[in-house]
Amino acid sequence: METANRIVAEILVGVKERVQPGIETRELDELAEEMCRQQKVEPAFKGYRGYPRSICVSVNEEVVHGIPGARKIKAGDLVSLDFGVKYQGYYGDAAVTVAVGEVDSRARKLMETTETALYAGISQAKVGQHLTDISHAVQGVVEGAKFGVIREFVGHGIGRSLHEDPQIPNFGLPGRGPLLQAGMTLAIEPMTSMGAWQVRILQDGWTAVTQDGSYAAHFEHTVAVTENGPLILSRL
Ligand code: MF3
Ligand code: CO
């Protein structure tokens, strides 16, 4: 899990550096693929339930599962990159939102708040806490800043499969669900919007966009619960 996630982080950093005005999102996918070949890992998303590419690139009102294509990135865009690999039977998964050039100040605030919410959730990923303590912490940060928490998509256990139990909502009452134990590996991934939380899926069958067209952000880490607290395996 450590190796898989270190490689995820390295590739995400490489892709993030290429997010600039003028680049087509499919070029970001090609770069991710090339880096997978170099590192001898399998991209985790390609072929997953028929997903056609190796990375998800979700721009502005796109929340998650944006399919790379001919769309060109431009200054002012808020670009979410979500990427995973399989290495020796184990999965890694992480996501980051990047601001391209000068972005709207509220969009920047959304991005910062979502990353803060991720870390608030991670800080609850320790022995003795309940699963939904993570959910509640994430929701508190996002809604405290008057942003929306996406309901339709959730974080997840991760290990020998990309998606394992338990599901990890980004909202809810604390103190529910299983007790966290050392050795659990969790993908914690707040997805947020500047407006309402409702989403719809585009005709491509994948791309989730906010119904109100407001900008969205997404940060994700794979985290191990240890006797010494949360260990972020996918740290960039
Ligand atoms: N990080 C996302 C998730 O955990 C990405 C998976 S989407 C797919 O659900 F492309 F793989 F389908
Ligand atoms: Co995930």
Short mmCIF file of C-alpha atoms and ligand atoms in Angstrom, two decimals:
data_model
loop_
_atom_site.label_atom_id
_atom_site.label_comp_id
_atom_site.label_asym_id
_atom_site.label_seq_id
_atom_site.Cartn_x
_atom_site.Cartn_y
_atom_site.Cartn_z
CA MET A 1 0.00 0.00 0.00
CA GLU A 2 2.89 2.34 0.80
CA THR A 3 4.57 1.75 -2.54
CA ALA A 4 1.36 1.92 -4.55
CA ASN A 5 0.45 5.22 -2.97
CA ARG A 6 3.92 6.72 -3.20
CA ILE A 7 3.77 6.07 -6.94
CA VAL A 8 0.27 7.59 -7.15
CA ALA A 9 1.62 10.71 -5.46
CA GLU A 10 4.64 10.93 -7.76
CA ILE A 11 2.50 10.62 -10.87
CA LEU A 12 -0.06 13.14 -9.59
CA VAL A 13 2.72 15.65 -8.94
CA GLY A 14 4.04 15.09 -12.47
CA VAL A 15 0.59 15.63 -13.99
CA LYS A 16 -0.14 18.63 -11.74
CA GLU A 17 3.00 20.37 -13.02
CA ARG A 18 1.67 20.10 -16.57
CA VAL A 19 -1.70 21.70 -15.77
CA GLN A 20 -1.27 24.99 -17.64
CA PRO A 21 -3.31 27.11 -20.05
CA GLY A 22 -3.45 25.52 -23.52
CA ILE A 23 -2.91 21.88 -22.56
CA GLU A 24 -5.63 19.42 -23.58
CA THR A 25 -6.91 17.17 -20.83
CA ARG A 26 -6.09 14.10 -22.94
CA GLU A 27 -2.41 15.11 -22.82
CA LEU A 28 -2.60 14.84 -19.03
CA ASP A 29 -3.98 11.32 -19.44
CA GLU A 30 -1.16 10.42 -21.84
CA LEU A 31 1.39 11.66 -19.31
CA ALA A 32 -0.19 9.60 -16.51
CA GLU A 33 -0.15 6.52 -18.76
CA GLU A 34 3.49 7.07 -19.70
CA MET A 35 4.48 7.44 -16.04
CA CYS A 36 2.61 4.20 -15.21
CA ARG A 37 4.67 2.38 -17.86
CA GLN A 38 7.91 3.81 -16.45
CA GLN A 39 6.97 2.80 -12.89
CA LYS A 40 5.60 -0.59 -14.02
CA VAL A 41 2.24 -0.07 -12.36
CA GLU A 42 -1.26 -0.51 -13.73
CA PRO A 43 -3.57 2.52 -13.86
CA ALA A 44 -6.42 1.60 -11.51
CA PHE A 45 -9.26 3.45 -13.22
CA LYS A 46 -8.81 2.35 -16.85
CA GLY A 47 -11.44 -0.31 -17.53
CA TYR A 48 -12.97 0.07 -14.07
CA ARG A 49 -16.71 -0.36 -14.78
CA GLY A 50 -15.82 0.64 -18.34
CA TYR A 51 -14.09 3.94 -17.48
CA PRO A 52 -12.07 4.65 -20.64
CA ARG A 53 -9.00 6.57 -19.36
CA SER A 54 -6.30 6.39 -16.69
CA ILE A 55 -7.00 9.64 -14.87
CA CYS A 56 -10.07 11.76 -14.15
CA VAL A 57 -9.76 15.47 -15.03
CA SER A 58 -12.75 17.48 -13.80
CA VAL A 59 -12.83 21.17 -14.72
CA ASN A 60 -14.82 23.95 -12.98
CA GLU A 61 -18.44 22.75 -12.52
CA GLU A 62 -17.31 19.17 -13.12
CA VAL A 63 -17.08 17.48 -9.72
CA VAL A 64 -15.54 14.08 -10.45
CA HIS A 65 -15.04 11.49 -13.20
CA GLY A 66 -14.30 14.00 -15.97
CA ILE A 67 -13.04 12.00 -18.96
CA PRO A 68 -9.87 13.45 -20.53
CA GLY A 69 -10.36 14.61 -24.12
CA ALA A 70 -9.87 17.60 -26.41
CA ARG A 71 -10.89 20.20 -23.81
CA LYS A 72 -8.17 22.82 -23.35
CA ILE A 73 -7.30 24.11 -19.91
CA LYS A 74 -7.43 27.90 -19.59
CA ALA A 75 -6.44 30.50 -17.00
CA GLY A 76 -9.05 30.79 -14.26
CA ASP A 77 -9.95 27.08 -14.37
CA LEU A 78 -10.25 24.95 -11.26
CA VAL A 79 -8.95 21.54 -12.28
CA SER A 80 -9.42 18.38 -10.20
CA LEU A 81 -7.11 15.44 -10.91
CA ASP A 82 -8.06 12.01 -9.54
CA PHE A 83 -5.71 9.09 -10.06
CA GLY A 84 -5.05 5.57 -8.83
CA VAL A 85 -2.74 2.63 -9.51
CA LYS A 86 -2.47 -1.06 -8.78
CA TYR A 87 0.97 -2.27 -7.65
CA GLN A 88 1.62 -5.91 -6.73
CA GLY A 89 -2.06 -6.46 -6.05
CA TYR A 90 -2.57 -3.35 -3.93
CA TYR A 91 -4.27 -0.09 -4.79
CA GLY A 92 -3.45 3.56 -4.26
CA ASP A 93 -5.87 6.45 -4.85
CA ALA A 94 -5.53 10.23 -4.46
CA ALA A 95 -6.91 13.47 -5.84
CA VAL A 96 -5.97 17.12 -5.87
CA THR A 97 -7.55 20.34 -7.16
CA VAL A 98 -5.32 22.87 -8.91
CA ALA A 99 -6.01 26.55 -9.64
CA VAL A 100 -4.82 27.63 -13.10
CA GLY A 101 -3.38 31.14 -13.03
CA GLU A 102 -5.60 33.78 -11.45
CA VAL A 103 -8.85 32.19 -10.28
CA ASP A 104 -11.89 33.75 -8.70
CA SER A 105 -11.20 34.38 -5.00
CA ARG A 106 -14.17 32.28 -3.87
CA ALA A 107 -13.04 29.43 -6.07
CA ARG A 108 -9.63 29.60 -4.41
CA LYS A 109 -11.32 29.61 -1.01
CA LEU A 110 -13.32 26.52 -2.02
CA MET A 111 -10.12 24.74 -2.98
CA GLU A 112 -8.38 25.65 0.28
CA THR A 113 -11.41 24.74 2.38
CA THR A 114 -11.72 21.34 0.72
CA GLU A 115 -8.09 20.50 1.44
CA THR A 116 -8.55 21.67 5.04
CA ALA A 117 -11.64 19.46 5.27
CA LEU A 118 -9.65 16.48 4.00
CA TYR A 119 -7.06 17.00 6.74
CA ALA A 120 -9.80 17.43 9.36
CA GLY A 121 -11.22 14.08 8.25
CA ILE A 122 -7.81 12.43 8.25
CA SER A 123 -7.16 13.63 11.81
CA GLN A 124 -10.16 11.50 12.90
CA ALA A 125 -8.76 8.36 11.24
CA LYS A 126 -7.36 6.93 14.45
CA VAL A 127 -7.91 3.93 16.70
CA GLY A 128 -10.96 4.33 18.91
CA GLN A 129 -12.83 6.76 16.67
CA HIS A 130 -15.94 5.75 14.77
CA LEU A 131 -16.02 5.88 11.00
CA THR A 132 -18.48 8.77 10.81
CA ASP A 133 -16.27 10.93 12.98
CA ILE A 134 -14.36 11.37 9.72
CA SER A 135 -17.58 12.27 7.87
CA HIS A 136 -18.69 14.75 10.49
CA ALA A 137 -15.31 16.50 10.63
CA VAL A 138 -15.26 16.96 6.86
CA GLN A 139 -18.81 18.33 6.77
CA GLY A 140 -18.10 20.75 9.62
CA VAL A 141 -15.23 22.40 7.78
CA VAL A 142 -17.01 22.62 4.41
CA GLU A 143 -20.38 23.85 5.65
CA GLY A 144 -18.68 26.09 8.20
CA ALA A 145 -17.28 27.96 5.21
CA LYS A 146 -20.77 28.04 3.60
CA PHE A 147 -19.88 25.61 0.82
CA GLY A 148 -21.73 22.46 -0.26
CA VAL A 149 -20.76 18.85 0.47
CA ILE A 150 -21.51 16.47 -2.40
CA ARG A 151 -23.76 13.61 -1.21
CA GLU A 152 -23.81 11.25 -4.20
CA PHE A 153 -20.16 10.20 -3.97
CA VAL A 154 -18.27 8.93 -0.95
CA GLY A 155 -14.82 7.85 0.21
CA HIS A 156 -14.11 4.16 0.66
CA GLY A 157 -11.95 1.43 2.09
CA ILE A 158 -9.10 0.51 -0.25
CA GLY A 159 -6.61 -2.37 -0.36
CA ARG A 160 -6.69 -5.39 -2.65
CA SER A 161 -9.60 -3.68 -4.42
CA LEU A 162 -9.98 -0.02 -5.37
CA HIS A 163 -13.29 0.22 -3.55
CA GLU A 164 -13.80 -1.77 -0.37
CA ASP A 165 -16.12 -1.40 2.60
CA PRO A 166 -16.79 0.79 4.40
CA GLN A 167 -18.22 3.68 2.42
CA ILE A 168 -17.12 7.02 3.90
CA PRO A 169 -19.70 9.78 3.42
CA ASN A 170 -18.50 13.36 3.71
CA PHE A 171 -21.44 14.30 5.92
CA GLY A 172 -23.37 12.86 8.83
CA LEU A 173 -23.62 12.52 12.58
CA PRO A 174 -20.47 11.54 14.48
CA GLY A 175 -20.07 8.33 16.47
CA ARG A 176 -21.67 5.93 13.98
CA GLY A 177 -20.37 3.05 11.91
CA PRO A 178 -17.50 0.69 12.68
CA LEU A 179 -14.79 1.49 15.20
CA LEU A 180 -11.54 2.28 13.45
CA GLN A 181 -8.75 -0.23 13.97
CA ALA A 182 -5.03 -0.26 13.25
CA GLY A 183 -4.35 -1.68 9.81
CA MET A 184 -7.41 -0.26 8.10
CA THR A 185 -6.66 1.65 4.90
CA LEU A 186 -9.15 4.32 3.86
CA ALA A 187 -9.52 6.64 0.88
CA ILE A 188 -10.93 9.86 2.32
CA GLU A 189 -12.18 12.21 -0.39
CA PRO A 190 -14.26 15.32 0.21
CA MET A 191 -16.03 16.62 -2.91
CA THR A 192 -17.47 20.11 -2.58
CA SER A 193 -19.18 22.90 -4.48
CA MET A 194 -19.45 26.66 -4.23
CA GLY A 195 -23.23 26.36 -4.36
CA ALA A 196 -25.69 23.51 -3.91
CA TRP A 197 -24.56 19.91 -3.47
CA GLN A 198 -26.80 18.33 -6.12
CA VAL A 199 -25.08 16.82 -9.16
CA ARG A 200 -26.08 15.29 -12.48
CA ILE A 201 -24.25 12.98 -14.86
CA LEU A 202 -23.47 14.13 -18.41
CA GLN A 203 -24.39 12.15 -21.54
CA ASP A 204 -20.95 10.49 -21.50
CA GLY A 205 -22.26 8.44 -18.58
CA TRP A 206 -19.43 9.51 -16.26
CA THR A 207 -18.85 13.22 -15.81
CA ALA A 208 -20.59 14.47 -12.66
CA VAL A 209 -21.36 18.21 -12.75
CA THR A 210 -23.06 20.46 -10.23
CA GLN A 211 -26.71 21.03 -11.12
CA ASP A 212 -26.39 24.74 -10.45
CA GLY A 213 -23.18 25.06 -12.48
CA SER A 214 -21.15 26.21 -9.47
CA TYR A 215 -17.48 25.31 -9.29
CA ALA A 216 -16.41 22.15 -7.48
CA ALA A 217 -13.28 20.86 -5.74
CA HIS A 218 -11.98 17.41 -4.73
CA PHE A 219 -9.07 16.31 -2.55
CA GLU A 220 -8.29 12.71 -1.64
CA HIS A 221 -5.67 10.74 0.24
CA THR A 222 -5.25 7.06 1.00
CA VAL A 223 -4.63 6.85 4.75
CA ALA A 224 -3.61 3.97 7.02
CA VAL A 225 -4.98 3.82 10.57
CA THR A 226 -2.01 2.94 12.81
CA GLU A 227 -1.32 2.65 16.55
CA ASN A 228 0.52 5.96 16.12
CA GLY A 229 -2.34 7.77 14.41
CA PRO A 230 -3.24 8.38 10.78
CA LEU A 231 -0.50 7.76 8.23
CA ILE A 232 -1.03 9.50 4.88
CA LEU A 233 0.24 7.02 2.30
CA SER A 234 -0.34 9.21 -0.76
CA ARG A 235 1.29 12.42 0.50
CA LEU A 236 2.33 14.51 -2.52
N1 MF3 B 1 -11.11 8.25 -6.75
C1 MF3 B 1 -12.30 7.83 -7.44
C2 MF3 B 1 -12.99 6.81 -6.62
O1 MF3 B 1 -12.45 6.37 -5.67
C3 MF3 B 1 -12.00 7.41 -8.81
C4 MF3 B 1 -12.58 6.19 -9.35
S1 MF3 B 1 -13.48 6.53 -10.71
C5 MF3 B 1 -13.16 5.45 -11.95
O2 MF3 B 1 -14.12 6.47 -6.84
F1 MF3 B 1 -12.75 6.12 -12.93
F2 MF3 B 1 -12.28 4.58 -11.59
F3 MF3 B 1 -14.24 4.83 -12.19
CO CO B 2 -11.26 7.22 -4.28
#
